[in-house]
Amino acid sequence: MEMATKPVIIGGRTAKKPLIAALLGGFLLLGALLSIFGLTGVAYAVPISGVGEFTVQFDKLNGSGFKMYGGVAEAGNAPQTPVFVNEMDKATIQGLRISKDFPALGIRVVIVASEPVSIDGLVQKATQINGNISFGSLTMKENYVGDVQDPVQKAAQEFTQGADNITIDNGNLKTVYLFQQKVALPGMKVYFEKLN
């Protein structure tokens, strides 16, 4: 006996009320969480990832224990995006502004800090870094990585650089991942802007 399978096309509709309720609930929870950080000014082990690319801008960053190497990360538009991985033991940032556009909703979420931000244990993955940068005791080196088949992984591991300290003026970074072991955000404010 022959058994045949027929393709079945399944169609559906988006239930708008539950979708809007879930979005509003998520934004309210995010707002409450950020408000708690704003009241206390300190958060521990804060990762930001999985939301696609976002922008980190600042007037000045002073950091120590700097390391940079290549890597790959998931981004909103691709599972394997080449990135610069930046690590710092400590950083102080003046004029911090983090923003993320949500074109489908027509809004931009913006987080700013009116006072200097202090960070311990910073790890950041960026697709683009712009700014005026100076290093103290900069070391650049090429590493032997052996028989790595994936060319992206090989390129990520071959070149590294490090510095005792780093200063970036007028920083503008396109970022896909951000982690801080400890961060103090005095004068933090979260708001929404309408996209043009």
Tab-separated table of C-alpha atoms in Angstrom:
chain	number	residue	atom	x	y	z
A	1	MET	CA	0.000	0.000	0.000
A	2	GLU	CA	1.353	3.404	-0.954
A	3	MET	CA	1.212	6.186	1.548
A	4	ALA	CA	1.308	9.651	0.112
A	5	THR	CA	1.686	12.847	1.964
A	6	LYS	CA	0.058	15.991	0.810
A	7	PRO	CA	1.438	19.392	1.653
A	8	VAL	CA	-0.751	21.327	4.008
A	9	ILE	CA	-0.666	25.087	3.926
A	10	ILE	CA	-1.343	26.585	7.287
A	11	GLY	CA	-2.311	30.208	7.415
A	12	GLY	CA	-2.894	32.364	10.364
A	13	ARG	CA	-3.551	35.792	11.668
A	14	THR	CA	-1.821	37.776	14.318
A	15	ALA	CA	-3.971	38.361	17.359
A	16	LYS	CA	-3.444	42.098	17.780
A	17	LYS	CA	-4.726	42.532	21.328
A	18	PRO	CA	-2.415	39.899	22.917
A	19	LEU	CA	0.513	41.169	20.809
A	20	ILE	CA	-0.004	44.773	21.921
A	21	ALA	CA	-0.538	43.653	25.535
A	22	ALA	CA	2.723	41.666	25.444
A	23	LEU	CA	4.654	44.581	23.907
A	24	LEU	CA	3.284	47.083	26.420
A	25	GLY	CA	3.935	44.666	29.297
A	26	GLY	CA	7.515	44.188	28.114
A	27	PHE	CA	8.122	47.927	27.811
A	28	LEU	CA	6.592	48.541	31.250
A	29	LEU	CA	8.814	45.845	32.772
A	30	LEU	CA	11.862	47.309	31.012
A	31	GLY	CA	10.920	50.782	32.243
A	32	ALA	CA	10.478	49.520	35.821
A	33	LEU	CA	13.815	47.709	35.688
A	34	LEU	CA	15.617	50.768	34.342
A	35	SER	CA	13.875	52.975	36.928
A	36	ILE	CA	15.199	50.756	39.721
A	37	PHE	CA	18.700	51.105	38.248
A	38	GLY	CA	18.105	54.857	38.050
A	39	LEU	CA	17.073	55.100	41.705
A	40	THR	CA	19.943	53.025	43.033
A	41	GLY	CA	22.424	54.069	40.348
A	42	VAL	CA	24.141	50.665	40.376
A	43	ALA	CA	23.610	47.406	38.503
A	44	TYR	CA	25.631	44.202	38.615
A	45	ALA	CA	26.397	41.843	35.702
A	46	VAL	CA	24.311	43.617	33.099
A	47	PRO	CA	24.333	42.109	29.590
A	48	ILE	CA	22.639	43.736	26.625
A	49	SER	CA	22.412	41.506	23.563
A	50	GLY	CA	19.943	39.848	21.255
A	51	VAL	CA	18.206	43.119	20.338
A	52	GLY	CA	20.173	43.717	17.148
A	53	GLU	CA	22.590	46.546	16.622
A	54	PHE	CA	22.398	49.574	18.900
A	55	THR	CA	24.453	52.756	19.187
A	56	VAL	CA	26.699	53.769	22.089
A	57	GLN	CA	27.843	57.406	22.026
A	58	PHE	CA	29.825	59.414	24.562
A	59	ASP	CA	31.866	62.579	24.982
A	60	LYS	CA	34.839	60.893	26.673
A	61	LEU	CA	35.866	57.441	27.885
A	62	ASN	CA	38.880	56.757	30.116
A	63	GLY	CA	39.669	53.075	30.566
A	64	SER	CA	42.345	50.796	32.001
A	65	GLY	CA	43.299	47.190	31.276
A	66	PHE	CA	42.242	47.457	27.617
A	67	LYS	CA	42.234	44.446	25.247
A	68	MET	CA	40.858	44.232	21.712
A	69	TYR	CA	40.596	41.218	19.441
A	70	GLY	CA	38.403	39.997	16.613
A	71	GLY	CA	35.396	37.819	17.105
A	72	VAL	CA	32.002	36.849	15.770
A	73	ALA	CA	28.633	37.557	17.309
A	74	GLU	CA	24.986	37.175	16.511
A	75	ALA	CA	23.391	40.353	15.248
A	76	GLY	CA	19.812	41.151	14.347
A	77	ASN	CA	20.551	40.664	10.649
A	78	ALA	CA	23.016	37.721	10.658
A	79	PRO	CA	24.018	34.771	12.880
A	80	GLN	CA	27.785	35.259	12.324
A	81	THR	CA	28.787	38.928	12.196
A	82	PRO	CA	32.490	39.880	12.422
A	83	VAL	CA	33.038	42.173	15.431
A	84	PHE	CA	35.726	43.929	17.451
A	85	VAL	CA	35.670	42.579	21.011
A	86	ASN	CA	36.778	45.269	23.483
A	87	GLU	CA	37.480	44.469	27.120
A	88	MET	CA	38.375	46.913	29.900
A	89	ASP	CA	39.004	46.277	33.570
A	90	LYS	CA	37.672	49.735	34.500
A	91	ALA	CA	36.112	52.598	32.546
A	92	THR	CA	34.694	56.045	33.270
A	93	ILE	CA	32.392	57.554	30.642
A	94	GLN	CA	31.207	61.151	30.385
A	95	GLY	CA	28.145	62.085	28.314
A	96	LEU	CA	26.901	58.507	27.749
A	97	ARG	CA	24.006	57.944	25.331
A	98	ILE	CA	22.792	54.458	24.326
A	99	SER	CA	20.066	54.217	21.691
A	100	LYS	CA	18.210	51.502	19.816
A	101	ASP	CA	15.882	52.067	16.863
A	102	PHE	CA	12.704	50.013	16.493
A	103	PRO	CA	11.565	50.928	12.945
A	104	ALA	CA	8.503	48.642	13.060
A	105	LEU	CA	7.214	50.618	16.062
A	106	GLY	CA	8.487	53.981	14.777
A	107	ILE	CA	10.422	54.684	18.004
A	108	ARG	CA	13.941	54.946	19.359
A	109	VAL	CA	14.690	54.008	22.981
A	110	VAL	CA	17.350	56.287	24.493
A	111	ILE	CA	19.280	55.878	27.761
A	112	VAL	CA	21.429	58.809	28.923
A	113	ALA	CA	23.476	59.546	32.028
A	114	SER	CA	23.987	63.182	33.020
A	115	GLU	CA	26.921	62.394	35.329
A	116	PRO	CA	30.066	60.290	34.742
A	117	VAL	CA	29.336	56.560	34.501
A	118	SER	CA	31.750	54.125	36.176
A	119	ILE	CA	32.074	50.546	34.910
A	120	ASP	CA	34.005	47.515	36.172
A	121	GLY	CA	34.507	44.529	33.857
A	122	LEU	CA	33.358	45.919	30.498
A	123	VAL	CA	32.995	43.602	27.486
A	124	GLN	CA	31.650	45.109	24.284
A	125	LYS	CA	31.290	43.705	20.754
A	126	ALA	CA	31.145	46.334	18.018
A	127	THR	CA	30.785	46.286	14.254
A	128	GLN	CA	32.059	49.867	13.943
A	129	ILE	CA	34.148	52.136	16.203
A	130	ASN	CA	34.575	55.878	15.590
A	131	GLY	CA	36.313	58.452	17.777
A	132	ASN	CA	39.599	60.125	18.650
A	133	ILE	CA	41.579	57.419	20.459
A	134	SER	CA	44.853	57.507	22.398
A	135	PHE	CA	46.583	54.585	24.136
A	136	GLY	CA	49.159	54.225	26.912
A	137	SER	CA	51.646	51.342	26.457
A	138	LEU	CA	49.953	49.887	23.368
A	139	THR	CA	50.925	46.348	22.311
A	140	MET	CA	49.844	44.823	18.988
A	141	LYS	CA	50.625	41.249	18.089
A	142	GLU	CA	49.826	38.470	15.682
A	143	ASN	CA	49.098	35.017	17.097
A	144	TYR	CA	49.587	31.555	15.626
A	145	VAL	CA	46.208	29.832	15.770
A	146	GLY	CA	46.987	26.448	14.226
A	147	ASP	CA	44.654	24.544	11.957
A	148	VAL	CA	41.456	26.576	12.278
A	149	GLN	CA	39.204	25.793	9.294
A	150	ASP	CA	36.675	28.614	9.659
A	151	PRO	CA	38.252	31.746	8.111
A	152	VAL	CA	36.161	34.083	10.294
A	153	GLN	CA	37.290	32.346	13.511
A	154	LYS	CA	40.888	32.269	12.267
A	155	ALA	CA	40.906	35.998	11.494
A	156	ALA	CA	39.314	36.704	14.877
A	157	GLN	CA	42.090	34.913	16.785
A	158	GLU	CA	45.158	35.938	14.759
A	159	PHE	CA	45.448	39.601	15.766
A	160	THR	CA	45.192	41.149	19.248
A	161	GLN	CA	46.067	44.441	20.850
A	162	GLY	CA	46.176	45.699	24.411
A	163	ALA	CA	47.040	48.830	26.372
A	164	ASP	CA	47.484	49.841	29.989
A	165	ASN	CA	45.050	52.703	29.389
A	166	ILE	CA	42.839	54.123	26.659
A	167	THR	CA	41.089	57.455	26.101
A	168	ILE	CA	38.370	57.913	23.484
A	169	ASP	CA	36.933	61.351	22.721
A	170	ASN	CA	33.660	61.747	20.774
A	171	GLY	CA	33.012	57.997	20.669
A	172	ASN	CA	30.354	56.510	18.408
A	173	LEU	CA	30.111	52.703	18.393
A	174	LYS	CA	27.735	50.375	16.562
A	175	THR	CA	27.334	47.586	19.089
A	176	VAL	CA	25.703	44.128	19.130
A	177	TYR	CA	26.668	43.051	22.683
A	178	LEU	CA	27.441	44.913	25.893
A	179	PHE	CA	28.272	43.449	29.325
A	180	GLN	CA	29.323	45.195	32.529
A	181	GLN	CA	30.287	43.343	35.695
A	182	LYS	CA	29.298	46.446	37.677
A	183	VAL	CA	27.967	49.775	36.429
A	184	ALA	CA	26.924	52.987	38.211
A	185	LEU	CA	24.631	55.264	36.171
A	186	PRO	CA	24.097	58.439	38.212
A	187	GLY	CA	21.553	60.801	36.685
A	188	MET	CA	20.226	58.099	34.330
A	189	LYS	CA	17.214	58.928	32.189
A	190	VAL	CA	15.291	56.671	29.773
A	191	TYR	CA	12.992	58.108	27.139
A	192	PHE	CA	11.484	57.415	23.714
A	193	GLU	CA	11.963	59.430	20.537
A	194	LYS	CA	9.784	59.225	17.456
A	195	LEU	CA	11.698	58.114	14.354
A	196	ASN	CA	11.479	60.466	11.381
